[in-house]
Coordinates of C-alpha atoms in Angstrom, one line a residue:
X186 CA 30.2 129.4 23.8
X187 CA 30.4 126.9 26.5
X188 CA 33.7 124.6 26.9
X189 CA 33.9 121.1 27.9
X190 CA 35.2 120.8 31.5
X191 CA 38.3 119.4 31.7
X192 CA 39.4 116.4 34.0
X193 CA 42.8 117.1 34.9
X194 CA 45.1 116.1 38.1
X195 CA 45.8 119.0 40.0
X196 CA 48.0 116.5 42.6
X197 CA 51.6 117.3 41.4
X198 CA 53.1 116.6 37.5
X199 CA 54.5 113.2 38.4
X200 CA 51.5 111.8 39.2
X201 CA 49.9 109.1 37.0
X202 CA 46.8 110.7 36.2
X203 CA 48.1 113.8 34.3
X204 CA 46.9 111.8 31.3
X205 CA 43.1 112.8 32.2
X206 CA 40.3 111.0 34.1
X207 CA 37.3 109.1 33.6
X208 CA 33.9 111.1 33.0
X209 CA 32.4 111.6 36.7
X210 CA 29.7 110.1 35.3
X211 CA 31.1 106.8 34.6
X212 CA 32.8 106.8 38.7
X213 CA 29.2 107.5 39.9
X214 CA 27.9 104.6 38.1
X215 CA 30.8 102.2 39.7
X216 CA 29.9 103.3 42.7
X217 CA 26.5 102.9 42.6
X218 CA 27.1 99.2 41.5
X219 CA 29.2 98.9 44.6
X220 CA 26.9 100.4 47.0
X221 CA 28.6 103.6 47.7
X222 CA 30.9 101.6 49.7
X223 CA 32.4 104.0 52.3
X224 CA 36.2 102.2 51.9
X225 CA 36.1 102.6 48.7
X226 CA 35.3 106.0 48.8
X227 CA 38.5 106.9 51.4
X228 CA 40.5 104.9 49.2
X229 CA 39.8 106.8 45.6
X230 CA 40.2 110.1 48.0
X231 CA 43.9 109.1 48.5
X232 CA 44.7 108.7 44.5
X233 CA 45.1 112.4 43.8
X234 CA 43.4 115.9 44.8
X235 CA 40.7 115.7 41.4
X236 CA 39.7 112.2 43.0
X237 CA 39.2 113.9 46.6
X238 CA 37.1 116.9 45.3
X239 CA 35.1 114.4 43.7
X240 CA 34.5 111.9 46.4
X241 CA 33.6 115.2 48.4
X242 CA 31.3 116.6 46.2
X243 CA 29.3 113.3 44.8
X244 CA 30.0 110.3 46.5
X245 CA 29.9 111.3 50.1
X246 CA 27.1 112.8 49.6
X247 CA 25.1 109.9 48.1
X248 CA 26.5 107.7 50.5
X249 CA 24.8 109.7 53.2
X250 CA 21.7 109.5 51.1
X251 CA 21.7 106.2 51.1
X252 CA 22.4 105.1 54.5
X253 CA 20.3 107.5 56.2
X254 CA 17.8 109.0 53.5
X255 CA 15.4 110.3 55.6
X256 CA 17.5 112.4 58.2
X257 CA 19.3 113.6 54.7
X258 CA 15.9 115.2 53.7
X259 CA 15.1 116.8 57.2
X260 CA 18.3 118.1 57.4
X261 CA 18.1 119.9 53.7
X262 CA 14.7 120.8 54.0
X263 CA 13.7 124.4 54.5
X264 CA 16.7 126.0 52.9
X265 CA 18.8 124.4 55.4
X266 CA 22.5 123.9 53.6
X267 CA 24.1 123.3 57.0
X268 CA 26.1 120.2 55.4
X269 CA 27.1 121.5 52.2
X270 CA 30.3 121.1 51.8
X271 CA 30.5 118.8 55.0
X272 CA 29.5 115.6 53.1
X273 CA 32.2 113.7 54.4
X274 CA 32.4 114.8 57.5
X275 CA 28.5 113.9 58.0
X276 CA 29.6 110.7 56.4
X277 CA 32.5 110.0 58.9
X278 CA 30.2 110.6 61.8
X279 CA 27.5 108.3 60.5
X280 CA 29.9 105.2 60.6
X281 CA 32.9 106.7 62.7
X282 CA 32.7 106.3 66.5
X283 CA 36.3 108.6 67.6
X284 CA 36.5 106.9 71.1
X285 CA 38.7 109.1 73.5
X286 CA 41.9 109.6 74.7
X287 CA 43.7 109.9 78.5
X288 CA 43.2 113.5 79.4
X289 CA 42.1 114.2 76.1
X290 CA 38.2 116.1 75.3
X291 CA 37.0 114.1 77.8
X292 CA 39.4 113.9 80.4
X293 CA 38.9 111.0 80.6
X294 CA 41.4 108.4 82.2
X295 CA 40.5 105.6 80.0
X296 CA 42.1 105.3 76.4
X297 CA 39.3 104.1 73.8
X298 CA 40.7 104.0 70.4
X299 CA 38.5 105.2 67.4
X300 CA 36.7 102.7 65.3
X301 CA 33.6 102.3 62.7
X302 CA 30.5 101.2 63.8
X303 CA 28.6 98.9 61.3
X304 CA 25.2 100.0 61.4
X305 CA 24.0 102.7 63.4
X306 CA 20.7 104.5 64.3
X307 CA 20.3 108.2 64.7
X308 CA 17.2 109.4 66.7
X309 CA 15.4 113.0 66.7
X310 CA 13.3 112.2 69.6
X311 CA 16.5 111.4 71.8
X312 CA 17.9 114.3 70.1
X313 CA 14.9 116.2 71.8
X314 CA 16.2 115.3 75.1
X315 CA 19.7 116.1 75.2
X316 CA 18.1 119.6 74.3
X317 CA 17.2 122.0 77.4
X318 CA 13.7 123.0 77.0
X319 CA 14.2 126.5 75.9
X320 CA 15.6 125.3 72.7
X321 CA 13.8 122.2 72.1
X322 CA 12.5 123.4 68.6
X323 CA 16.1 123.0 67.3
X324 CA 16.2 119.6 65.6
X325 CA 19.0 117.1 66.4
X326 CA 19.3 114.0 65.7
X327 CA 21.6 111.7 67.9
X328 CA 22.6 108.1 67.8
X329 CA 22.1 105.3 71.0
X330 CA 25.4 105.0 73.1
X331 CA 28.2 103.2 71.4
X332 CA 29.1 100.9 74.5
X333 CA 32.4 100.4 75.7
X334 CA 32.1 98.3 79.2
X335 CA 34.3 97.7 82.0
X336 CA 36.5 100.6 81.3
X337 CA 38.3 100.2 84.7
X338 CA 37.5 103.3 87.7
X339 CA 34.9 104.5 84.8
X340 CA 32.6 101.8 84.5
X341 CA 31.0 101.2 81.4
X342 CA 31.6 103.9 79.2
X343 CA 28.9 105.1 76.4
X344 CA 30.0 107.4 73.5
X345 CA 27.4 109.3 71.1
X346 CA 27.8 111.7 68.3
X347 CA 24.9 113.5 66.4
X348 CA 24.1 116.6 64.2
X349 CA 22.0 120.0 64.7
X350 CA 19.8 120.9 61.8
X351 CA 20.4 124.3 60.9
X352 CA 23.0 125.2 63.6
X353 CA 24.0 128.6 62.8
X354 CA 20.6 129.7 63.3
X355 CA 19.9 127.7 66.4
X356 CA 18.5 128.2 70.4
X357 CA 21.5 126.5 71.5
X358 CA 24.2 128.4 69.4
X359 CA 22.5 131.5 70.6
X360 CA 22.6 130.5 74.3
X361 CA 26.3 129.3 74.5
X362 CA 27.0 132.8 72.4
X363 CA 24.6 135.0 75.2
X364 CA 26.8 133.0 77.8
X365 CA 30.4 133.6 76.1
X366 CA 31.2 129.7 76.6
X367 CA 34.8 129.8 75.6
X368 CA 36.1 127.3 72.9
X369 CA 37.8 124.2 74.2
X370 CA 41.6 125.3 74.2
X371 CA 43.6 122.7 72.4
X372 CA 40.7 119.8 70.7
X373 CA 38.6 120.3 67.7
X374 CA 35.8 118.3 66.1
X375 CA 37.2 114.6 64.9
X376 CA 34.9 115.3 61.7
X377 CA 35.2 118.4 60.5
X378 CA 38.4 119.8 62.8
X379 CA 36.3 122.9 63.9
X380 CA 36.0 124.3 67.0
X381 CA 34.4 123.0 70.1
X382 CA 32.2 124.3 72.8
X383 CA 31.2 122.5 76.2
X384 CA 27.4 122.1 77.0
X385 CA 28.6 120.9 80.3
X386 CA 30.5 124.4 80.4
X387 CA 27.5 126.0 79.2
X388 CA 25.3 124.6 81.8
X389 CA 22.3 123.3 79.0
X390 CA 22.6 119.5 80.0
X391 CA 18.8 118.7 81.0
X392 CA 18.1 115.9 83.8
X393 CA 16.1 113.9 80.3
X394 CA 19.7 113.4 78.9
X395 CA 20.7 110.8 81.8
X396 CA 17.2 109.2 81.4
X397 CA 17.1 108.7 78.1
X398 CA 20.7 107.3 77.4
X399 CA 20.3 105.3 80.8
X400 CA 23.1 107.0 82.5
X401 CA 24.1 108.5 86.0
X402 CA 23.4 111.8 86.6
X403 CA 26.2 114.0 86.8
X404 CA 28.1 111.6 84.4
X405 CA 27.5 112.8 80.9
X406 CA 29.4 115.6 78.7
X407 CA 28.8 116.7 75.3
X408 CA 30.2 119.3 72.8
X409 CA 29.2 120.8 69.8
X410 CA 31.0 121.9 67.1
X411 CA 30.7 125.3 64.8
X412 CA 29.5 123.0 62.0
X413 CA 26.6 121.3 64.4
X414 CA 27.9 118.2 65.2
X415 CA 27.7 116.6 68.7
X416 CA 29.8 114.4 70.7
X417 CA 29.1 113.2 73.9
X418 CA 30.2 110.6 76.7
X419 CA 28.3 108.9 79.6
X420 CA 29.0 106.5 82.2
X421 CA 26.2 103.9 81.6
X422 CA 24.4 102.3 84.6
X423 CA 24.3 99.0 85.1
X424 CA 21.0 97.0 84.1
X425 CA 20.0 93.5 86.4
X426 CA 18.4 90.5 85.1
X427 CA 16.2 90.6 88.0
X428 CA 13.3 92.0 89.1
X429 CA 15.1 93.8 92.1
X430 CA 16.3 96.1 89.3
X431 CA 13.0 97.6 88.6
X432 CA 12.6 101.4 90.3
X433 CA 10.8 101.8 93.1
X434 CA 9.3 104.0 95.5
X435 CA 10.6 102.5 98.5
X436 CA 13.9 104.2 99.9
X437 CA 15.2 101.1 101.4
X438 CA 14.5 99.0 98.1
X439 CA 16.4 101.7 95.9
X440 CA 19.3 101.7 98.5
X441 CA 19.6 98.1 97.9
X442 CA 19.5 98.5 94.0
X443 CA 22.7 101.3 94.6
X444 CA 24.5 98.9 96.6
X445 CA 24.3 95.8 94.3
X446 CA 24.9 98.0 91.3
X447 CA 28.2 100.4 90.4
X448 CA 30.2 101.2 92.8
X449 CA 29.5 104.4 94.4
X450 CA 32.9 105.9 94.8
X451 CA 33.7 105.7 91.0
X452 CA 30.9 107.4 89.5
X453 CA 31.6 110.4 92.2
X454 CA 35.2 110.3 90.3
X455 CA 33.6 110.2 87.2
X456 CA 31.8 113.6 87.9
X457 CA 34.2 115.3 89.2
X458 CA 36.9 114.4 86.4
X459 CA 34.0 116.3 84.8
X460 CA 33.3 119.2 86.8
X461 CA 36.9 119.8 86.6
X462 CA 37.7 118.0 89.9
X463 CA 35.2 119.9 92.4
X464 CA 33.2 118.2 95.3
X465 CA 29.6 119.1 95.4
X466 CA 28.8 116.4 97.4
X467 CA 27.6 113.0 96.2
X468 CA 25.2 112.7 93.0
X469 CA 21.5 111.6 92.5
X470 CA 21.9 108.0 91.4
X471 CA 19.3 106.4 89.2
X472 CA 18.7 102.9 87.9
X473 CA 16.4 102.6 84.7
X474 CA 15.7 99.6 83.1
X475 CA 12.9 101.9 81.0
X476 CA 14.2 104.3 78.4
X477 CA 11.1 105.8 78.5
X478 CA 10.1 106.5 81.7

């Protein structure tokens, strides 16, 4: 004989819910009415642990659904369960940009606080090129720089998160493993609080990752996470309004683009705060105005 679930708080016995809940069927239709707003959600989470478990299980989930349906599919297709039980946390990163802190992940020496991002887009094809080309059949999908500018000695600072489809079974995990990366010692993942390994560290960051997220060279780090989720910073380069600003062949006429753009000695700053402070002498510098080229 099958028995009726039972809706009960399992928060403490003074809490105000010990007289039962509503049906979760009657929750998912007030949220649907609302639009699975993502405030909403975080708030109910707070009421008591039966509310949390819920918001995990339902309504994270079809709010990831519903603002990016067509990644959700990808990403469960196959037999992939990669984000089961990770709703939230894919939610979070979908509409949660984490910023960084002085000396933090980053070591960075700017102080960026956290904030959400109201819409954002998350690309497979500029997943593809943050990907070394040994392990460009994983999938991942990444979103366009969230841009912080004029962040002092670092110029203008661009921060981008993303997801791996299937990341247990991954190129990638499989290379960093092969290489014995070590975890990051003290920070975990701002999603999902898992550990963190360093694609910089691993030495996997391809020359297409500065092109496509129109960055200097030498000036971008990423991590990944055991649960596949990415986080990454750049220090963008500069676009002109004129035409000097367009790449050229001549030497003398891209010498002229480096000295009207960012400052030289603070991107070399920037890439050694990221090499861990070594001098390899001074970087390739590139100006695209093209994402594509």
């Amino acid at each position: 004989m099958l028995l009726p679930k039972q809706y009960c708080c399992t928060h403490s016995p003074s809490c105000q819910c010990t007289k039962g809940h509503l049906n979760e069927d009657v929750l998912l239709l007030v949220f649907q009415h609302l639009n699975w707003n993502p405030k909403l959600v975080a708030t109910l989470s707070c009421v008591c642990r039966w509310f949390d478990d819920f918001a995990k299980r339902v309504l994270w989930k079809e709010f990831c659904k519903t603002r990016a349906p067509k990644m959700m599919l990808d990403l469960q297709s196959s037999g992939s369960h990669c984000i089961d039980g990770n709703w939230r946390a894919l939610g979070k990163l979908l509409i949660y940009c984490s910023g960084c802190t002085q000396g933090g992940l980053f070591n960075s020496s700017v102080q960026i606080p956290g904030h959400f991002v109201y819409r954002t887009r998350f690309s497979r094809t500029l997943g593809r090129s943050l990907l070394p080309p040994q392990c460009r059949t994983d999938v991942l999908y990444v979103c366009d720089p969230c841009e912080h500018l004029d962040q002092g000695e670092e110029g203008d600072v661009g921060l981008f998160r993303g997801i791996f489809k299937s990341f247990p079974t991954s190129k990638v995990r499989k290379v960093i493993i092969n290489k014995a990366v070590p975890f990051h010692p003290s920070e975990v993942c701002p999603y999902c609080k898992a550990k963190l390994w360093s694609m910089l560290q691993a030495k996997i960051i391809p020359q297409s990752a500065c092109i496509r997220l129109e960055a200097y060279e030498d000036c971008i780090e990423y991590f990944v996470c055991l649960n596949g989720h990415l986080l990454g910073i750049c220090t963008l380069a500069p676009l002109s309004d004129s035409e000097d600003a367009i790449p050229s062949e001549d030497n003398n006429h891209t010498e002229k683009k480096q000295d009207n753009g960012f400052p030289r000695e603070n991107v070399l700053k920037r890439r050694n705060s990221l090499l861990g402070g070594c001098e390899n002498g001074p970087p390739t510098q590139k100006r695209l105005t093209n994402p594509n080229q």
